Every structure is written in C-alpha cells, then in structure tokens.
mmCIF file of C-alpha atoms in Angstrom:
data_model
loop_
_atom_site.group_PDB
_atom_site.id
_atom_site.type_symbol
_atom_site.label_atom_id
_atom_site.label_comp_id
_atom_site.label_asym_id
_atom_site.label_seq_id
_atom_site.Cartn_x
_atom_site.Cartn_y
_atom_site.Cartn_z
ATOM 1 C CA ASP S 663 73.255 47.282 71.681
ATOM 2 C CA PHE S 664 74.378 47.828 68.273
ATOM 3 C CA LEU S 665 74.740 51.294 69.414
ATOM 4 C CA PHE S 666 77.576 50.476 72.517
ATOM 5 C CA PHE S 667 78.749 47.534 69.517
ATOM 6 C CA TRP S 668 79.536 50.860 67.405
ATOM 7 C CA GLY S 669 80.780 52.670 69.795
ATOM 8 C CA ALA S 670 83.757 50.284 71.489
ATOM 9 C CA VAL S 671 84.508 50.252 67.528
ATOM 10 C CA PHE S 672 84.788 53.316 67.253
ATOM 11 C CA LEU S 673 86.956 54.402 70.518
ATOM 12 C CA VAL S 674 89.483 51.411 69.650
ATOM 13 C CA THR S 675 89.981 52.371 65.608
ATOM 14 C CA THR S 676 90.519 55.476 66.592
ATOM 15 C CA THR S 677 92.985 54.852 69.736
ATOM 16 C CA LEU S 678 95.013 52.656 67.197
ATOM 17 C CA VAL S 679 95.009 55.105 64.645
ATOM 18 C CA ALA S 680 96.091 57.633 66.910
ATOM 19 C CA PHE S 681 98.689 55.506 68.515
ATOM 20 C CA LEU S 682 100.085 53.894 65.294
ATOM 21 C CA LYS S 683 99.636 55.915 62.885
ATOM 22 C CA LYS S 684 103.222 57.978 62.598
ATOM 23 C CA GLU S 685 103.523 61.357 60.704
ATOM 24 C CA ASN S 686 105.373 61.744 57.435
ATOM 25 C CA GLN S 687 107.964 64.286 59.428
ATOM 26 C CA GLU S 688 109.879 65.256 55.131
ATOM 27 C CA LEU S 689 106.386 66.364 54.036
ATOM 28 C CA ILE S 690 107.147 70.739 53.251
ATOM 29 C CA PRO S 691 104.270 72.442 55.294
ATOM 30 C CA ALA S 692 102.319 74.313 52.427
ATOM 31 C CA LYS S 693 102.413 77.818 52.286
ATOM 32 C CA GLU S 694 99.459 79.578 53.498
ATOM 33 C CA GLU S 695 97.604 83.276 53.580
ATOM 34 C CA THR S 696 96.219 82.867 57.951
ATOM 35 C CA LYS S 697 98.588 82.101 60.586
ATOM 36 C CA GLY S 698 95.935 82.933 62.865
ATOM 37 C CA ILE S 699 91.949 81.948 63.681
ATOM 38 C CA THR S 700 91.995 85.714 63.693
ATOM 39 C CA ASP S 701 93.204 85.999 60.473
ATOM 40 C CA THR S 702 91.076 83.283 59.344
ATOM 41 C CA TYR S 703 87.803 85.313 60.025
ATOM 42 C CA ARG S 704 88.890 88.362 58.599
ATOM 43 C CA LEU S 705 90.029 85.997 55.271
ATOM 44 C CA LEU S 706 86.212 84.263 55.889
ATOM 45 C CA PHE S 707 84.930 87.851 55.787
ATOM 46 C CA SER S 708 87.067 88.419 52.743
ATOM 47 C CA ILE S 709 86.028 85.833 50.481
ATOM 48 C CA ILE S 710 81.522 86.089 51.747
ATOM 49 C CA LYS S 711 81.888 89.974 50.471
ATOM 50 C CA MET S 712 83.116 89.421 47.748
ATOM 51 C CA PRO S 713 79.613 89.721 44.662
ATOM 52 C CA ALA S 714 79.954 85.669 43.036
ATOM 53 C CA VAL S 715 80.324 84.324 46.593
ATOM 54 C CA LEU S 716 78.392 86.398 48.353
ATOM 55 C CA THR S 717 74.525 85.352 45.106
ATOM 56 C CA PHE S 718 76.443 81.766 45.021
ATOM 57 C CA CYS S 719 75.607 81.210 48.915
ATOM 58 C CA LEU S 720 72.077 83.118 48.872
ATOM 59 C CA LEU S 721 71.687 81.549 45.891
ATOM 60 C CA ILE S 722 72.173 77.225 47.686
ATOM 61 C CA LEU S 723 70.537 79.254 51.171
ATOM 62 C CA THR S 724 67.252 79.157 48.724
ATOM 63 C CA SER S 725 67.771 76.541 46.684
ATOM 64 C CA LYS S 726 66.415 73.074 48.497
ATOM 65 C CA VAL S 727 63.043 74.573 50.240
ATOM 66 C CA GLY S 728 61.231 72.752 47.195
ATOM 67 C CA PHE S 729 62.700 69.725 48.946
ATOM 68 C CA SER S 730 61.982 70.477 52.474
ATOM 69 C CA ALA S 731 59.212 68.948 53.746
ATOM 70 C CA ALA S 732 59.600 65.871 51.436
ATOM 71 C CA ASP S 733 62.759 65.771 52.364
ATOM 72 C CA ALA S 734 61.826 66.656 56.197
ATOM 73 C CA VAL S 735 58.343 64.954 56.684
ATOM 74 C CA THR S 736 57.811 61.894 54.547
ATOM 75 C CA GLY S 737 59.100 59.290 56.496
ATOM 76 C CA LEU S 738 57.117 60.757 59.528
ATOM 77 C CA LYS S 739 54.352 60.642 57.113
ATOM 78 C CA LEU S 740 54.117 57.367 56.431
ATOM 79 C CA VAL S 741 54.930 56.053 60.163
ATOM 80 C CA GLU S 742 51.781 58.201 61.227
ATOM 81 C CA GLU S 743 49.560 56.285 57.908
ATOM 82 C CA GLY S 744 50.371 53.134 59.694
ATOM 83 C CA VAL S 745 53.850 51.941 58.177
ATOM 84 C CA PRO S 746 55.657 50.277 60.252
ATOM 85 C CA LYS S 747 59.232 52.318 61.555
ATOM 86 C CA GLU S 748 61.352 48.845 61.333
ATOM 87 C CA HIS S 749 59.555 48.556 57.847
ATOM 88 C CA LEU S 750 61.440 51.454 56.946
ATOM 89 C CA ALA S 751 64.297 50.948 58.539
ATOM 90 C CA LEU S 752 64.558 47.982 56.733
ATOM 91 C CA LEU S 753 63.855 50.289 53.358
ATOM 92 C CA ALA S 754 67.493 51.919 53.978
ATOM 93 C CA VAL S 755 69.442 48.877 53.292
ATOM 94 C CA PRO S 756 69.331 48.652 49.912
ATOM 95 C CA MET S 757 69.777 52.010 49.129
ATOM 96 C CA VAL S 758 73.351 51.308 51.235
ATOM 97 C CA PRO S 759 74.949 50.126 47.634
ATOM 98 C CA LEU S 760 73.252 52.714 45.793
ATOM 99 C CA GLN S 761 74.556 55.700 48.180
ATOM 100 C CA ILE S 762 78.338 53.760 47.748
ATOM 101 C CA ILE S 763 78.158 53.918 43.622
ATOM 102 C CA LEU S 764 76.245 57.054 43.338
ATOM 103 C CA PRO S 765 78.851 59.736 43.940
ATOM 104 C CA LEU S 766 81.432 56.939 41.778
ATOM 105 C CA VAL S 767 78.974 57.341 38.378
ATOM 106 C CA ILE S 768 78.424 61.156 38.703
ATOM 107 C CA SER S 769 81.496 61.883 39.563
ATOM 108 C CA LYS S 770 82.236 62.312 35.612
ATOM 109 C CA TYR S 771 79.678 63.797 34.849
ATOM 110 C CA THR S 772 80.724 66.715 37.158
ATOM 111 C CA ALA S 773 84.690 66.839 36.480
ATOM 112 C CA GLY S 774 84.210 68.713 33.395
ATOM 113 C CA PRO S 775 84.221 72.949 33.017
ATOM 114 C CA GLN S 776 80.781 73.165 34.307
ATOM 115 C CA PRO S 777 79.971 70.513 37.533
ATOM 116 C CA LEU S 778 76.542 72.404 38.540
ATOM 117 C CA ASN S 779 74.810 71.649 34.954
ATOM 118 C CA THR S 780 73.818 68.188 36.606
ATOM 119 C CA PHE S 781 72.642 70.416 39.876
ATOM 120 C CA TYR S 782 70.424 72.385 37.000
ATOM 121 C CA LYS S 783 69.076 69.238 35.765
ATOM 122 C CA ALA S 784 69.009 67.121 39.023
ATOM 123 C CA MET S 785 66.501 69.799 40.386
ATOM 124 C CA PRO S 786 63.037 69.783 39.159
ATOM 125 C CA TYR S 787 63.117 66.450 38.773
ATOM 126 C CA ARG S 788 64.055 65.921 42.612
ATOM 127 C CA LEU S 789 60.886 68.609 42.802
ATOM 128 C CA LEU S 790 58.049 66.084 40.855
ATOM 129 C CA LEU S 791 59.620 63.087 43.134
ATOM 130 C CA GLY S 792 58.364 65.658 45.986
ATOM 131 C CA LEU S 793 55.265 65.045 44.667
ATOM 132 C CA GLU S 794 55.224 62.074 44.219
ATOM 133 C CA PHE S 795 56.116 61.448 47.617
ATOM 134 C CA ALA S 796 52.841 63.071 49.054
ATOM 135 C CA PHE S 797 50.793 60.572 46.707
ATOM 136 C CA LEU S 798 53.051 58.286 48.725
ATOM 137 C CA VAL S 799 51.530 59.220 51.762
ATOM 138 C CA TRP S 800 48.194 59.744 50.036
ATOM 139 C CA TRP S 801 47.667 56.622 48.863
ATOM 140 C CA ALA S 802 48.864 54.231 52.436
ATOM 141 C CA PRO S 803 45.458 54.185 54.137
ATOM 142 C CA LYS S 804 43.649 53.700 50.647
ATOM 143 C CA VAL S 805 46.063 50.393 50.393
ATOM 144 C CA LYS S 806 46.320 49.197 54.319
ATOM 145 C CA HIS S 807 44.910 46.110 54.912
ATOM 146 C CA GLU S 808 44.165 44.033 58.628
ATOM 147 C CA GLY S 809 47.943 41.966 57.589
ATOM 148 C CA GLY S 810 50.076 45.583 56.675
ATOM 149 C CA PHE S 811 50.902 46.654 53.350
ATOM 150 C CA PRO S 812 50.636 44.754 50.143
ATOM 151 C CA VAL S 813 54.395 43.730 48.786
ATOM 152 C CA TYR S 814 53.655 46.761 45.681
ATOM 153 C CA TYR S 815 53.293 49.086 48.459
ATOM 154 C CA TYR S 816 56.692 48.721 49.603
ATOM 155 C CA ALA S 817 58.331 47.954 46.548
ATOM 156 C CA VAL S 818 57.198 51.336 44.746
ATOM 157 C CA VAL S 819 58.582 52.729 47.774
ATOM 158 C CA VAL S 820 62.056 50.753 47.759
ATOM 159 C CA LEU S 821 61.466 52.346 43.577
ATOM 160 C CA SER S 822 60.572 56.249 44.766
ATOM 161 C CA TYR S 823 63.221 56.583 47.532
ATOM 162 C CA ALA S 824 65.444 55.302 44.924
ATOM 163 C CA LEU S 825 64.542 58.091 42.182
ATOM 164 C CA HIS S 826 65.272 60.072 44.689
ATOM 165 C CA GLN S 827 68.724 58.889 46.147
ATOM 166 C CA ILE S 828 69.732 60.066 42.638
ATOM 167 C CA THR S 829 68.792 63.048 42.019
ATOM 168 C CA LEU S 830 70.181 63.732 45.663
ATOM 169 C CA TYR S 831 73.305 62.952 45.443
ATOM 170 C CA SER S 832 73.682 64.157 41.926
ATOM 171 C CA MET S 833 72.460 67.513 43.205
ATOM 172 C CA TYR S 834 75.236 67.091 46.585
ATOM 173 C CA VAL S 835 78.434 65.573 43.646
ATOM 174 C CA ALA S 836 77.421 68.491 41.828
ATOM 175 C CA ILE S 837 77.765 71.507 44.526
ATOM 176 C CA MET S 838 80.617 69.887 45.642
ATOM 177 C CA ALA S 839 82.448 69.310 42.643
ATOM 178 C CA PHE S 840 81.790 73.313 42.048
ATOM 179 C CA ASN S 841 82.858 74.446 46.089
ATOM 180 C CA ALA S 842 86.647 72.682 44.887
ATOM 181 C CA LYS S 843 86.661 73.603 41.827
ATOM 182 C CA VAL S 844 86.595 77.771 42.897
ATOM 183 C CA SER S 845 88.267 77.568 45.770
ATOM 184 C CA ASP S 846 91.527 79.085 45.679
ATOM 185 C CA PRO S 847 94.332 76.581 46.021
ATOM 186 C CA LEU S 848 96.280 78.955 48.751
ATOM 187 C CA ILE S 849 92.988 79.255 50.963
ATOM 188 C CA GLY S 850 91.364 76.339 49.846
ATOM 189 C CA GLY S 851 90.735 75.073 53.087
ATOM 190 C CA THR S 852 89.186 77.805 54.624
ATOM 191 C CA TYR S 853 87.495 78.787 51.083
ATOM 192 C CA MET S 854 85.330 75.198 50.750
ATOM 193 C CA THR S 855 84.804 74.599 54.652
ATOM 194 C CA LEU S 856 83.088 77.973 53.765
ATOM 195 C CA LEU S 857 80.973 77.438 50.552
ATOM 196 C CA ASN S 858 80.573 74.007 51.805
ATOM 197 C CA THR S 859 79.166 75.174 55.120
ATOM 198 C CA VAL S 860 76.763 76.702 54.025
ATOM 199 C CA SER S 861 75.723 74.510 51.818
ATOM 200 C CA ASN S 862 74.688 72.258 54.139
ATOM 201 C CA LEU S 863 73.008 75.349 56.271
ATOM 202 C CA GLY S 864 71.081 75.800 52.787
ATOM 203 C CA GLY S 865 70.526 71.491 53.574
ATOM 204 C CA ASN S 866 69.233 72.057 56.836
ATOM 205 C CA TRP S 867 66.661 75.057 57.127
ATOM 206 C CA PRO S 868 64.577 73.948 55.943
ATOM 207 C CA SER S 869 63.808 71.115 56.898
ATOM 208 C CA THR S 870 63.473 72.672 60.062
ATOM 209 C CA VAL S 871 61.440 74.486 58.716
ATOM 210 C CA ALA S 872 59.266 71.973 56.814
ATOM 211 C CA LEU S 873 59.049 70.242 60.495
ATOM 212 C CA TRP S 874 57.492 73.274 62.451
ATOM 213 C CA LEU S 875 55.555 74.299 59.639
ATOM 214 C CA VAL S 876 52.777 70.212 60.402
ATOM 215 C CA ASP S 877 51.734 70.948 63.081
ATOM 216 C CA PRO S 878 50.070 74.033 61.897
ATOM 217 C CA LEU S 879 49.528 73.109 58.108
ATOM 218 C CA THR S 880 47.947 70.538 58.786
ATOM 219 C CA VAL S 881 44.052 70.191 58.800
ATOM 220 C CA LYS S 882 42.672 67.843 61.260
ATOM 221 C CA GLU S 883 38.914 67.040 62.724
ATOM 222 C CA CYS S 884 37.393 65.712 65.453
ATOM 223 C CA ALA S 885 35.679 62.265 65.837
ATOM 224 C CA GLY S 886 32.632 62.229 67.646
ATOM 225 C CA ALA S 887 32.250 66.799 69.755
ATOM 226 C CA GLN S 888 30.509 68.208 67.459
ATOM 227 C CA GLY S 889 31.439 71.925 67.503
ATOM 228 C CA HIS S 890 34.697 71.374 67.854
ATOM 229 C CA ASN S 891 37.937 71.989 66.371
ATOM 230 C CA CYS S 892 41.285 70.057 66.711
ATOM 231 C CA ALA S 893 43.694 73.177 65.166
ATOM 232 C CA THR S 894 46.132 73.088 68.173
ATOM 233 C CA ALA S 895 47.932 70.798 70.747
ATOM 234 C CA ALA S 896 45.367 71.623 73.579
ATOM 235 C CA ALA S 897 42.764 71.202 71.000
ATOM 236 C CA SER S 898 44.029 67.758 70.816
ATOM 237 C CA GLU S 899 44.106 67.276 73.449
ATOM 238 C CA VAL S 900 41.181 67.888 74.817
#
C-alpha cells in the first residue's frame, strides 16, 4: 500500500510537470564543445587520460574500501543477532532531519578553496565508527533478553548511526564540492558526471565485495553434529 500510494503520487506529479511546466524559450543555450554522443565519449576518454584525473579516479575508487563492511553488513548482522527489522527501520526515522540539515551545515566548510580537507578529516572518524559498529554486533547477544533489547541499546545504536551520518555526509558533500570546483565550465555536465559516476562506483563496488565475502569469512560451528563443520552453505544445510 505504501509503495502503491507513493508510486501514484510520483506518476501524477511527474505528469503534471510534463503538461503544465513551460520551457523558457528566451534562454540562449550555452555553447558546448560536444555536439553528439560520439563526441561526448571521445571527450570523456580525453578527460580520463589526464594524469591528475586518472590519479584522482584511482583514489576515489579505493578510498571507501575501509567502510565497506560497516556500511553494507552491519544492519544485516544486527538482524541476524535478533534485532527486529521493523525496529531498525524505525531507527532510520530520526536520521531524516539529520540528513536534511547536514549538507547545509557541511557546505559552509566545503565552499572554500580546499573542499577535500573535510573529506580527509572525516575519514579516520568514519573508520573508527566501523569498529564501533562491529562492537554493536558483538554486544547485541550480550544484552538481549526475553522481551527483546533494552532501550539503552537502541539509544547507542541511534547515536552511532547519527555520528556515522555526520562522517558520511562530510565526505559526500566534500567530494561533490570538489568535483564541481574542478570541472571545466565549458563541458561541466560531462566532466562532473564522469567524476560523480566514478565516485558512486567507488562506494558501490567495495560494498558488493564485502557482502560477497560475508559467508566465506564467517566462522560457524555445528551444534550436535560432532566431526562436521559448517564452512559451506551445503554443509550448513546438512
């Protein structure tokens, strides 16, 4: 029902925009270097071959490896340890106003000549929060009781997620500000899209690898089956 309602809202609002919003015909389109899709890709290759851009792309493709497990696996492991999914979903509600306010606050610090300074400063704190997330997963079965989990455990989880959001958005806004700053205005759309795509890829591939590695790196023990191990999915099933 929730998805159906918002799907209907999106369809209605998008249709209204399409029919009711008129384009401003008086605006003169800015001169661009590219005239077609072939030119655009040729330009992209010429940009990415630049030594500074290539080095930067390599850095942002690997900069989020240290956060991949904490970002991708913590929620799943908390559910595995017995934290109800609906409770975790509710914990995301207090994060919404924080996610709205944070970019506004952080943008003040990334508007200067060196926006990546914020990125560098936030990185060690985000790495430390990864260790703290691991502690939350380890702590979950220790505090669990028949009625579920105590309120103070949820309070610590909310605080941890809030601190994580601060570091995450500090890095996100900083990298976006840097991409906007270095992009050539003449080809700004192409240039910035390339850098933002690489930045997004740098956050997604480590999370995918982390999820893939969860099963082979998880230590399992068989209860009531001497001489057997549960290292593989087939063995666990048996």
